Backbone as a printed PyTorch tensor [residue, N CA C, xyz], in Angstrom:
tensor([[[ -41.2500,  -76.3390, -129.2730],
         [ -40.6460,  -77.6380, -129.1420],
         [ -39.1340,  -77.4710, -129.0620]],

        [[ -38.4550,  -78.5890, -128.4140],
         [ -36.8350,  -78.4400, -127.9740],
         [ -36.3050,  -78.7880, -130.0250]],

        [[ -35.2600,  -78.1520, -129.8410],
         [ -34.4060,  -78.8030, -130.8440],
         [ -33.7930,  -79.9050, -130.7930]],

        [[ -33.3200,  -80.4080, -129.1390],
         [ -32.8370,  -81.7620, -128.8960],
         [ -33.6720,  -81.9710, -127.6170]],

        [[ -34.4620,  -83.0820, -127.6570],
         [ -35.5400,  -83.0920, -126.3620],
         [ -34.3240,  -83.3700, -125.2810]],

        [[ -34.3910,  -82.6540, -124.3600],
         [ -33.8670,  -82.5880, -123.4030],
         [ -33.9080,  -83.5730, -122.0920]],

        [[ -35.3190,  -83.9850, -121.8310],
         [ -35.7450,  -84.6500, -120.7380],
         [ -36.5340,  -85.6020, -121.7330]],

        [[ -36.2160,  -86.7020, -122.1650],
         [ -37.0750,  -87.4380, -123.0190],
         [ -37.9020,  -88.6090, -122.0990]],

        [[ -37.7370,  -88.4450, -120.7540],
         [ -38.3980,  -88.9430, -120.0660],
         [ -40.2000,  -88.4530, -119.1670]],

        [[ -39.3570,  -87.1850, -119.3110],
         [ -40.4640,  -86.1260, -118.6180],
         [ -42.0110,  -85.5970, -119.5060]],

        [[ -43.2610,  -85.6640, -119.4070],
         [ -43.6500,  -85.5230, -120.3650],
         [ -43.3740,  -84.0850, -121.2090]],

        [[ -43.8210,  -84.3540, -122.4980],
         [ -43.5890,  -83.0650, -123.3350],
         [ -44.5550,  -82.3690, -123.0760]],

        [[ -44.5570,  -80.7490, -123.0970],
         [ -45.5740,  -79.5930, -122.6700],
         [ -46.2000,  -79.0860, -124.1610]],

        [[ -45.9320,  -79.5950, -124.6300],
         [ -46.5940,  -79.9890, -126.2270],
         [ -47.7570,  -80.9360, -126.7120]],

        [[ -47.3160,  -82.0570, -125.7480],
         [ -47.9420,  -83.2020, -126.9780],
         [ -48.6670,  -83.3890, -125.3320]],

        [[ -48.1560,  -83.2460, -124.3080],
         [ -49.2790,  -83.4260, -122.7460],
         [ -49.0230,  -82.2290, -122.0980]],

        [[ -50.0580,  -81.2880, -122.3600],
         [ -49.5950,  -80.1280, -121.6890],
         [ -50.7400,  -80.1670, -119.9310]],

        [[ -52.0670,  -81.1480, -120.0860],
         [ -52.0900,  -81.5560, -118.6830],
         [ -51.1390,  -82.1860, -117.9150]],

        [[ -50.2040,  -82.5120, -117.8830],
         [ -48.9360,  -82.1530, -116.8810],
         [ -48.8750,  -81.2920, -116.0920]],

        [[ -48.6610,  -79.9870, -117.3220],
         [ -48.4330,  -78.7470, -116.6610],
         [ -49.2890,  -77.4380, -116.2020]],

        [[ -50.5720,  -77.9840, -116.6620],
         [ -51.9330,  -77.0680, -116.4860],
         [ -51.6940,  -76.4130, -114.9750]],

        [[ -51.5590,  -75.3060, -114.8440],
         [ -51.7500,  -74.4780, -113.4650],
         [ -50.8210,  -75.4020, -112.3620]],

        [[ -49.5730,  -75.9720, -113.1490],
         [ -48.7140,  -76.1290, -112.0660],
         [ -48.4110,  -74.8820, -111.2030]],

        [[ -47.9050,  -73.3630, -112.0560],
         [ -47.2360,  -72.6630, -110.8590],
         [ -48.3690,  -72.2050, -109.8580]],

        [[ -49.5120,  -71.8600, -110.6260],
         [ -50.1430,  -71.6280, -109.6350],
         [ -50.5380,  -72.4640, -108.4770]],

        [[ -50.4150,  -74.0520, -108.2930],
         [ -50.1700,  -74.4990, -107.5610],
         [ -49.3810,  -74.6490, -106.6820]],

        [[ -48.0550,  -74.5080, -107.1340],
         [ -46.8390,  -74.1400, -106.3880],
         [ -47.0730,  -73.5060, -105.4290]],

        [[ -47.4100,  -72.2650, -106.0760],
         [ -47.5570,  -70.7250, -104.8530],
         [ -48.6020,  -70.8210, -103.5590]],

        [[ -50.2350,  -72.4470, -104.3680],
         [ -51.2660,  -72.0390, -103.4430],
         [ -49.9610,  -73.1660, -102.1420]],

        [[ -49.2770,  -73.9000, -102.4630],
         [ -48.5090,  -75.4980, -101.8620],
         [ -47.3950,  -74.5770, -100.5920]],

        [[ -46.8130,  -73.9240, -101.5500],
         [ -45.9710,  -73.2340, -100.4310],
         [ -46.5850,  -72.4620,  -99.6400]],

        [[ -48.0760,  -71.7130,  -99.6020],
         [ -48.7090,  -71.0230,  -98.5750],
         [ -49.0010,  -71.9730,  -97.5880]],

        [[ -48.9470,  -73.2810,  -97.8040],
         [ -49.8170,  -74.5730,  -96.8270],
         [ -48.6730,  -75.1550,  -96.3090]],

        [[ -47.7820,  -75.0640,  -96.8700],
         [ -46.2540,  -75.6270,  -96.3040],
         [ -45.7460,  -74.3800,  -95.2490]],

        [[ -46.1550,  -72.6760,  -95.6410],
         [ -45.3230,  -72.1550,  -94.9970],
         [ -46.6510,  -72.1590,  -93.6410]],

        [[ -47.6070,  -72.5450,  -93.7960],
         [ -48.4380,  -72.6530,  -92.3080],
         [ -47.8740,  -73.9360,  -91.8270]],

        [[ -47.6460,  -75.2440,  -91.9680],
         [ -47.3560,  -76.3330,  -91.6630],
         [ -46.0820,  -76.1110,  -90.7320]],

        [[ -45.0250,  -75.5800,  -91.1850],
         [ -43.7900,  -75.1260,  -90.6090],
         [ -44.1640,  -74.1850,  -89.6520]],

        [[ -44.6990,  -73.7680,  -89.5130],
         [ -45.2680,  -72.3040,  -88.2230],
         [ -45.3740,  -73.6070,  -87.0920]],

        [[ -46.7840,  -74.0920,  -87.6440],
         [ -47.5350,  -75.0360,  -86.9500],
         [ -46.5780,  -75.6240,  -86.0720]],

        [[ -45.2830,  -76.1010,  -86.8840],
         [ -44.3680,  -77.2340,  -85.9780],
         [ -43.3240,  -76.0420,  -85.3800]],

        [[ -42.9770,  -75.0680,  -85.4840],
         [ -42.0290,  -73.9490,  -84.2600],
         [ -42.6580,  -73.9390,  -83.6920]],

        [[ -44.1570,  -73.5800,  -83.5510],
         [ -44.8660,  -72.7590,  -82.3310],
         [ -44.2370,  -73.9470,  -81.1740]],

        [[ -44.6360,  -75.1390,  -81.3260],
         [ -44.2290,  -75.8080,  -80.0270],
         [ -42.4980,  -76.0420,  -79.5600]],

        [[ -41.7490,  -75.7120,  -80.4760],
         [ -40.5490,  -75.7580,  -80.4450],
         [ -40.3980,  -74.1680,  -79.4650]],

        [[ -40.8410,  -73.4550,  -79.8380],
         [ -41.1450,  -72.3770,  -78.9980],
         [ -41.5260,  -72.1500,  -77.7070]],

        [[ -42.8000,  -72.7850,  -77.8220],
         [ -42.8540,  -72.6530,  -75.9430],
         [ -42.1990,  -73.7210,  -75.0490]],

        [[ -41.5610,  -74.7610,  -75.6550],
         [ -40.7790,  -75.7780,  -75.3590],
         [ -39.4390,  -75.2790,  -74.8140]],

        [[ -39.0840,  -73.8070,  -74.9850],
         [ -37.8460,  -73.2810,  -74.7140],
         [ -38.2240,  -72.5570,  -73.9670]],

        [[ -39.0650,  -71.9960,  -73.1960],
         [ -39.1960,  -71.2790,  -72.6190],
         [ -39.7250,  -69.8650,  -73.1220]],

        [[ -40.0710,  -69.6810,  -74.7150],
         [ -40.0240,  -68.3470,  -75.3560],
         [ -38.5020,  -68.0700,  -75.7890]],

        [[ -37.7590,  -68.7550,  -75.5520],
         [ -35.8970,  -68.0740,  -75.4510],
         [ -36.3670,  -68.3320,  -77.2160]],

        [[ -36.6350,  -69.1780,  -77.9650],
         [ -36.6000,  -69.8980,  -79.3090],
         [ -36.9590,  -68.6800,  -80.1310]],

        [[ -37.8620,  -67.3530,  -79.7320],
         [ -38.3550,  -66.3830,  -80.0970],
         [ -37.0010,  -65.4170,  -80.5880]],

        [[ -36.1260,  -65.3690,  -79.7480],
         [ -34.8660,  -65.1330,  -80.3450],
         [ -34.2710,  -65.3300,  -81.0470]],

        [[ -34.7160,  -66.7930,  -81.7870],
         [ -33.7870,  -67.4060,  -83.2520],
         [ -34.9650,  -67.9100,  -83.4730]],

        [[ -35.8760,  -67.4320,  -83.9500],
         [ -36.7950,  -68.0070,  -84.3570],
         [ -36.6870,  -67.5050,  -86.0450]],

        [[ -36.3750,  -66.5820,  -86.7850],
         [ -35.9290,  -67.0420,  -88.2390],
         [ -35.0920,  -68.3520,  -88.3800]],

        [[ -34.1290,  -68.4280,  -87.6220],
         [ -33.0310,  -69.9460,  -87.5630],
         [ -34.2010,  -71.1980,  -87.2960]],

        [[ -35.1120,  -71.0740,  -86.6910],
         [ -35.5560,  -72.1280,  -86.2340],
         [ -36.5360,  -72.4320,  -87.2850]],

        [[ -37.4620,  -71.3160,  -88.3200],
         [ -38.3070,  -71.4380,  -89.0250],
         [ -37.3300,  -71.9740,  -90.0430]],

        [[ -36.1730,  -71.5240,  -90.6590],
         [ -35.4530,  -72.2870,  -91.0060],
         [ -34.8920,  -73.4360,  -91.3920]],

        [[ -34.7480,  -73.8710,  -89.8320],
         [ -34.1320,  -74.9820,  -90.3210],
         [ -35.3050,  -76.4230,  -90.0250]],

        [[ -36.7750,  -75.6040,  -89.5370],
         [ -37.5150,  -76.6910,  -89.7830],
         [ -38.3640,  -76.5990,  -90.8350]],

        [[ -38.2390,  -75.8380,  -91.5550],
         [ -38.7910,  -75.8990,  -93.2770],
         [ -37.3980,  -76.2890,  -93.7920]],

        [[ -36.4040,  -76.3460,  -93.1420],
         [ -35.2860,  -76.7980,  -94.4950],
         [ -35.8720,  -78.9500,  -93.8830]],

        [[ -35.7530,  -79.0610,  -92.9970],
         [ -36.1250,  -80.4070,  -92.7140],
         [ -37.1480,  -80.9860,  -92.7790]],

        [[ -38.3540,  -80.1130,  -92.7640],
         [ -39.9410,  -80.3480,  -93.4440],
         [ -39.9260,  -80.8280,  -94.9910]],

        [[ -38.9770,  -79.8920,  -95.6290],
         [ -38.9570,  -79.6710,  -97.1870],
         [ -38.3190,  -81.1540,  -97.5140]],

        [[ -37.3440,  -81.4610,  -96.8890],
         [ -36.3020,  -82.3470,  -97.3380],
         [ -36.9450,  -84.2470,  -96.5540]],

        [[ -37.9930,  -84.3590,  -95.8920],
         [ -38.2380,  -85.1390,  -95.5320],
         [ -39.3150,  -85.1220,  -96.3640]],

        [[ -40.4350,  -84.8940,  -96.6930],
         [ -41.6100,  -84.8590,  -96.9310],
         [ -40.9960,  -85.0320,  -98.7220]],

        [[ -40.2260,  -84.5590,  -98.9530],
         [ -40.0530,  -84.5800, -100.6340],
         [ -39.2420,  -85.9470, -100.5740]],

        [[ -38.4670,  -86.4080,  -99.7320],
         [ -37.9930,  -87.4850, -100.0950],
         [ -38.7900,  -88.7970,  -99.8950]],

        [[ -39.8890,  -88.5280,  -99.0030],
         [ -41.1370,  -89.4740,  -98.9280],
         [ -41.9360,  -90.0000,  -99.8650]],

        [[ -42.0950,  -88.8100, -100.7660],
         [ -43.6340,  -89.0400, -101.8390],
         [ -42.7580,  -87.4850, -102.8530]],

        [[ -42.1000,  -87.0910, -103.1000],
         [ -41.5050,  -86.8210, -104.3740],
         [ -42.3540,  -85.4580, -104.2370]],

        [[ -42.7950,  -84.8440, -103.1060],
         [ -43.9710,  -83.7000, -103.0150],
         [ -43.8770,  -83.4810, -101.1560]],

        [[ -44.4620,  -82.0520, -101.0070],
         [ -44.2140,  -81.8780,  -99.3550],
         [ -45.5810,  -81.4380,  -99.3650]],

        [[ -46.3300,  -81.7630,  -98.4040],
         [ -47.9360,  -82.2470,  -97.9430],
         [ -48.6920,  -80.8820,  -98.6440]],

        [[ -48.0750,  -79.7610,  -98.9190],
         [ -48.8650,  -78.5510,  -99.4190],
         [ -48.8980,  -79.4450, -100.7580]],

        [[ -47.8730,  -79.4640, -101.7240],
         [ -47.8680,  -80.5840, -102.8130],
         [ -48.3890,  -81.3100, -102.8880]],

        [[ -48.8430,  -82.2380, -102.0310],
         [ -49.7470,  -83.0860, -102.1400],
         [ -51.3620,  -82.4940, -101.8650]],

        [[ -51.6620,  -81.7220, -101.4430],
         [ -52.8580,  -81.3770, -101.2290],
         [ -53.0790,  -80.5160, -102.4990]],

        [[ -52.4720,  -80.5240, -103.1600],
         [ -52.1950,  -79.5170, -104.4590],
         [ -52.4700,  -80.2250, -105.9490]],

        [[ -52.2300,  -82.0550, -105.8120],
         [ -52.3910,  -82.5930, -106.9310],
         [ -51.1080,  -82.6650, -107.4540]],

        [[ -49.4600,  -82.0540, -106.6530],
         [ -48.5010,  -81.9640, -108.0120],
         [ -47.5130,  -82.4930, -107.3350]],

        [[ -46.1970,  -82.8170, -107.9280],
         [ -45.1190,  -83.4790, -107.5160],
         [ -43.8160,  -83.3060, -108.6770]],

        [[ -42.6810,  -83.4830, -107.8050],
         [ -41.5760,  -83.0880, -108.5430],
         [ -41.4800,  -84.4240, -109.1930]],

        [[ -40.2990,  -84.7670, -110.5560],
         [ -39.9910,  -85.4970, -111.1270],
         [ -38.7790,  -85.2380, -111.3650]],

        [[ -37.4240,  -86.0770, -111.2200],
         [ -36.3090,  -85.9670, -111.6630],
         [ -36.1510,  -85.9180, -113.3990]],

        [[ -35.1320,  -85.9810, -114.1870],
         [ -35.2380,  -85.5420, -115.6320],
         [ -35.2050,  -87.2380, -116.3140]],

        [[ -35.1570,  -88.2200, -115.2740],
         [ -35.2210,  -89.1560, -115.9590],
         [ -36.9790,  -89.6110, -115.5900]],

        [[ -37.8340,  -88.7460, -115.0840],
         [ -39.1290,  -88.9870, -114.8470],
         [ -39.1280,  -89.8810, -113.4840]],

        [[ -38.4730,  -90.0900, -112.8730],
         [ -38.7520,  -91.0960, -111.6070],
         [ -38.7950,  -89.4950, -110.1280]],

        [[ -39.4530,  -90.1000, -109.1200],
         [ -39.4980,  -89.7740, -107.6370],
         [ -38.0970,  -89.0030, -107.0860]],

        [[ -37.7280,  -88.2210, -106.6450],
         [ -36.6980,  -87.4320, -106.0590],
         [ -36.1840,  -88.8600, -105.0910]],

        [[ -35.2860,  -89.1180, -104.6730],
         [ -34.6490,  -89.2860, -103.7250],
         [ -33.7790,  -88.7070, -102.4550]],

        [[ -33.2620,  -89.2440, -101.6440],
         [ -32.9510,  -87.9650, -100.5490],
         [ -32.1020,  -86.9930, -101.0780]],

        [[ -31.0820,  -87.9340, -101.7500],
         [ -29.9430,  -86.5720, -102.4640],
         [ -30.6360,  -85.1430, -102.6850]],

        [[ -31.7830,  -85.5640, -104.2390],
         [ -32.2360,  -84.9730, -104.9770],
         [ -33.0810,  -83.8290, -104.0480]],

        [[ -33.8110,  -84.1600, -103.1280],
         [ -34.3750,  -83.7770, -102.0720],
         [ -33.9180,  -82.4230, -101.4020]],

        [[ -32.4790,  -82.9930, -100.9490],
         [ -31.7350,  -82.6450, -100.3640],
         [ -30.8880,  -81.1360, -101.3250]],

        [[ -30.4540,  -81.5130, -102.3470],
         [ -29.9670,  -80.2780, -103.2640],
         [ -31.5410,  -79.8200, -103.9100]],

        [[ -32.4320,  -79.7740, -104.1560],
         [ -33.3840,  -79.0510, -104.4100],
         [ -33.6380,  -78.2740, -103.3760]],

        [[ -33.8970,  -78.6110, -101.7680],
         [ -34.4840,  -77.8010, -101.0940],
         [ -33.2450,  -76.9230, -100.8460]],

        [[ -32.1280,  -77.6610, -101.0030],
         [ -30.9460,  -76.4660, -100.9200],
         [ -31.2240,  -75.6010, -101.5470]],

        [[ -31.3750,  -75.7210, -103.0570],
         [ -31.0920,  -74.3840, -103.8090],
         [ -32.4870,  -74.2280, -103.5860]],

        [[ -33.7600,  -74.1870, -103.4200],
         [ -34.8130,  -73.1800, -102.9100],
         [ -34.6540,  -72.7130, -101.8610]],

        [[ -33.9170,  -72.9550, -101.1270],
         [ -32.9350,  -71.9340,  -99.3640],
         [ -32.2120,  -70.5730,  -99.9530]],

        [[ -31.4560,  -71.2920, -100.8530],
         [ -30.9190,  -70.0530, -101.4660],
         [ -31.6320,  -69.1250, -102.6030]],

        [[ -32.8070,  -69.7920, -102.8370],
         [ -33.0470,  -68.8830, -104.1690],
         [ -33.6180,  -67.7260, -102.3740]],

        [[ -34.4690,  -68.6240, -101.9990],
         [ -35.6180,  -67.4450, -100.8250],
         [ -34.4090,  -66.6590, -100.5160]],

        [[ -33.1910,  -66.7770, -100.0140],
         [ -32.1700,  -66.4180,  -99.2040],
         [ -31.7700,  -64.8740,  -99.9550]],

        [[ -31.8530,  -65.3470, -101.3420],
         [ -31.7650,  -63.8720, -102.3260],
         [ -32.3810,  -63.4450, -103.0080]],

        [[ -33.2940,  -62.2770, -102.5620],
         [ -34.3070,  -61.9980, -103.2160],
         [ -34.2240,  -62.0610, -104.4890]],

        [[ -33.4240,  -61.4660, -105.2480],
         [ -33.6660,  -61.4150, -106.6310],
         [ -33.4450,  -62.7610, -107.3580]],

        [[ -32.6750,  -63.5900, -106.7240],
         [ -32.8940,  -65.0870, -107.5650],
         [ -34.2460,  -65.9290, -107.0160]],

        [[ -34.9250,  -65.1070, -106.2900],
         [ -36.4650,  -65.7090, -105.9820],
         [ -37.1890,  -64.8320, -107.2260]],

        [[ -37.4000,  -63.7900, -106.9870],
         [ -37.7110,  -62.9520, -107.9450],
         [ -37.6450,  -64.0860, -109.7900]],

        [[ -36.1370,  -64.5330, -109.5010],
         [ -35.8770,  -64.7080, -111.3720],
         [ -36.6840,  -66.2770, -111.3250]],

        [[ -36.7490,  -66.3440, -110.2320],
         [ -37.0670,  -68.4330, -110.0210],
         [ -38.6680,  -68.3510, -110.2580]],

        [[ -39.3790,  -67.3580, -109.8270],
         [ -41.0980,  -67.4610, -109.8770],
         [ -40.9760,  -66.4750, -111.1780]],

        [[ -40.3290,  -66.0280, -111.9240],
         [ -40.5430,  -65.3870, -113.1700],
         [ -40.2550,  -66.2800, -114.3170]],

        [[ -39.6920,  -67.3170, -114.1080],
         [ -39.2510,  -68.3010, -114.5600],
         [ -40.2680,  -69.4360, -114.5320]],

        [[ -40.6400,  -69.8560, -113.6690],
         [ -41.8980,  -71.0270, -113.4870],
         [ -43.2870,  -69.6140, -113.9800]],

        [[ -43.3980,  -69.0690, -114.2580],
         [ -44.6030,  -68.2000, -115.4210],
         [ -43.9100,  -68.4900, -116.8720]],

        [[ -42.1990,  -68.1700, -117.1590],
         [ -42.5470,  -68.1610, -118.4730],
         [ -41.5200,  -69.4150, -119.4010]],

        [[ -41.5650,  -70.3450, -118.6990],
         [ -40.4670,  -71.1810, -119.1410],
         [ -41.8690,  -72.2430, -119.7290]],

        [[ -41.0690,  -73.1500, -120.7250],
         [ -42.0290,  -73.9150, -121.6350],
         [ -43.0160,  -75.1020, -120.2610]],

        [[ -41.7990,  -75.4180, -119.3400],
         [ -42.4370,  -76.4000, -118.3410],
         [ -42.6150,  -76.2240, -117.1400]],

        [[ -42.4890,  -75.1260, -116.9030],
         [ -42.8070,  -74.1250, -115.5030],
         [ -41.8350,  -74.2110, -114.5040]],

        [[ -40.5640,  -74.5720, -114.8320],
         [ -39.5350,  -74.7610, -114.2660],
         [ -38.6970,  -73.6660, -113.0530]],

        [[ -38.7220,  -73.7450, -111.9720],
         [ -37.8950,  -72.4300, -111.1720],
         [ -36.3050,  -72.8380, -111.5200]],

        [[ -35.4870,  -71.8450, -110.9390],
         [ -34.2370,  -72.1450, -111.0730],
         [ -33.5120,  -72.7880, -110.5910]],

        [[ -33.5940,  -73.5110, -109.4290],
         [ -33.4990,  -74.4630, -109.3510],
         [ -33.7980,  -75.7080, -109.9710]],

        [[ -34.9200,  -76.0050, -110.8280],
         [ -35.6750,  -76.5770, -111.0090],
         [ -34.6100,  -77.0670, -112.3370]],

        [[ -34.7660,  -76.1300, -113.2970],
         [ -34.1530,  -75.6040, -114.0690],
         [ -32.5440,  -76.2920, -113.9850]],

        [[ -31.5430,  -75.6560, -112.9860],
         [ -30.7540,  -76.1500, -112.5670],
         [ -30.2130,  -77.9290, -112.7980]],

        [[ -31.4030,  -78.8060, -111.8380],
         [ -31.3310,  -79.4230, -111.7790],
         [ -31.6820,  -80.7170, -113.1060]],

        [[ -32.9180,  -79.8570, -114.0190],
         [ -33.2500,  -80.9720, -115.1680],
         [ -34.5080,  -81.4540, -114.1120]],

        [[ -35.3390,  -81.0720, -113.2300],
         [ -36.2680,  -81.5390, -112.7580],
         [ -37.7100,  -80.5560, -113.2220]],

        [[ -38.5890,  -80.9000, -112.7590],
         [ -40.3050,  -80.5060, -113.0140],
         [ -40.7930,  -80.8320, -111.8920]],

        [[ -41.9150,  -79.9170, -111.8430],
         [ -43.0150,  -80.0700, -111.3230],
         [ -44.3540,  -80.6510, -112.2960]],

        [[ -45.0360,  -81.3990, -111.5800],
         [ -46.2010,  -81.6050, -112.3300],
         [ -47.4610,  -81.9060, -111.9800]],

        [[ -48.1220,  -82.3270, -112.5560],
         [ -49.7490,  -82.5380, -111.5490],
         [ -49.3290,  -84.0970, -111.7890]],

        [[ -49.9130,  -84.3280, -110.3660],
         [ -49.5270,  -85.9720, -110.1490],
         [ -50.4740,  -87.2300, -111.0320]],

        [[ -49.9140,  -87.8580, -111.4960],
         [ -50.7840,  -88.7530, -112.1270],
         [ -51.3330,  -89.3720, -111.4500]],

        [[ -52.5770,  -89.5140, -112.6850],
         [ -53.7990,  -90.6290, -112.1010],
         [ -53.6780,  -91.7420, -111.4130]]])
């Protein structure tokens, strides 16, 4: 338990720990379905160029998972792997992300992927933190959780 509850909005991983039951492992199955979803939408961005797109096609996977991530979370507080997953982010006052929030979360998950080892500390972190928090996550005073009933 916190010494000063921190997020007194968010549930406690104590007193409701279904919240957090096999959040990360959800995470990991959400981002495998997100990182097919994003394929799904280059491939046609791809032959739409002629094949030239094959040339920046890290830039392009890029920047349409940075705009997948940041639309879909500012929609429903979750990006469609998330939702097929049961879970969703929560800001620290317990309400829905908004675009901002959206917007600097998927940032700093650009940068955690961007450096390996702060990906590395971000999924070592959502295993051993009380609320399964990445560093970003962390960062921000936000959660993941299984979506309520």
């Amino acid at each position: 338990m916190y010494a000063t509850h921190p997020a007194p909005n968010l549930p406690d991983p104590m007193v409701q720990p279904e919240f957090y039951d096999s959040v990360t492992i959800k995470r990991g199955l959400a981002w495998a379905i997100d990182a097919a979803l994003i394929l799904v939408l280059v491939v046609p961005v791809v032959i739409m160029t002629a094949f030239i797109g094959l040339f920046f096609l890290p830039f392009l996977f890029f920047l349409t998972g940075f705009v997948y991530r940041v639309a879909t979370i500012t929609g429903g507080s979750a990006t469609w792997g998330m939702r097929v997953m049961a879970i969703e982010f929560r800001d620290r006052r317990g309400e829905h992300f908004d675009f901002s929030q959206a917007f600097v979360h998927t940032l700093g998950y650009t940068v955690s992927m961007s450096v390996f080892p702060l990906q590395l500390i971000s999924i070592a972190m959502m295993f051993l933190t009380e609320r399964g928090q990445g560093l970003t996550d962390l960062i921000m005073g936000t959660v993941a959780i299984n979506r309520r009933a």
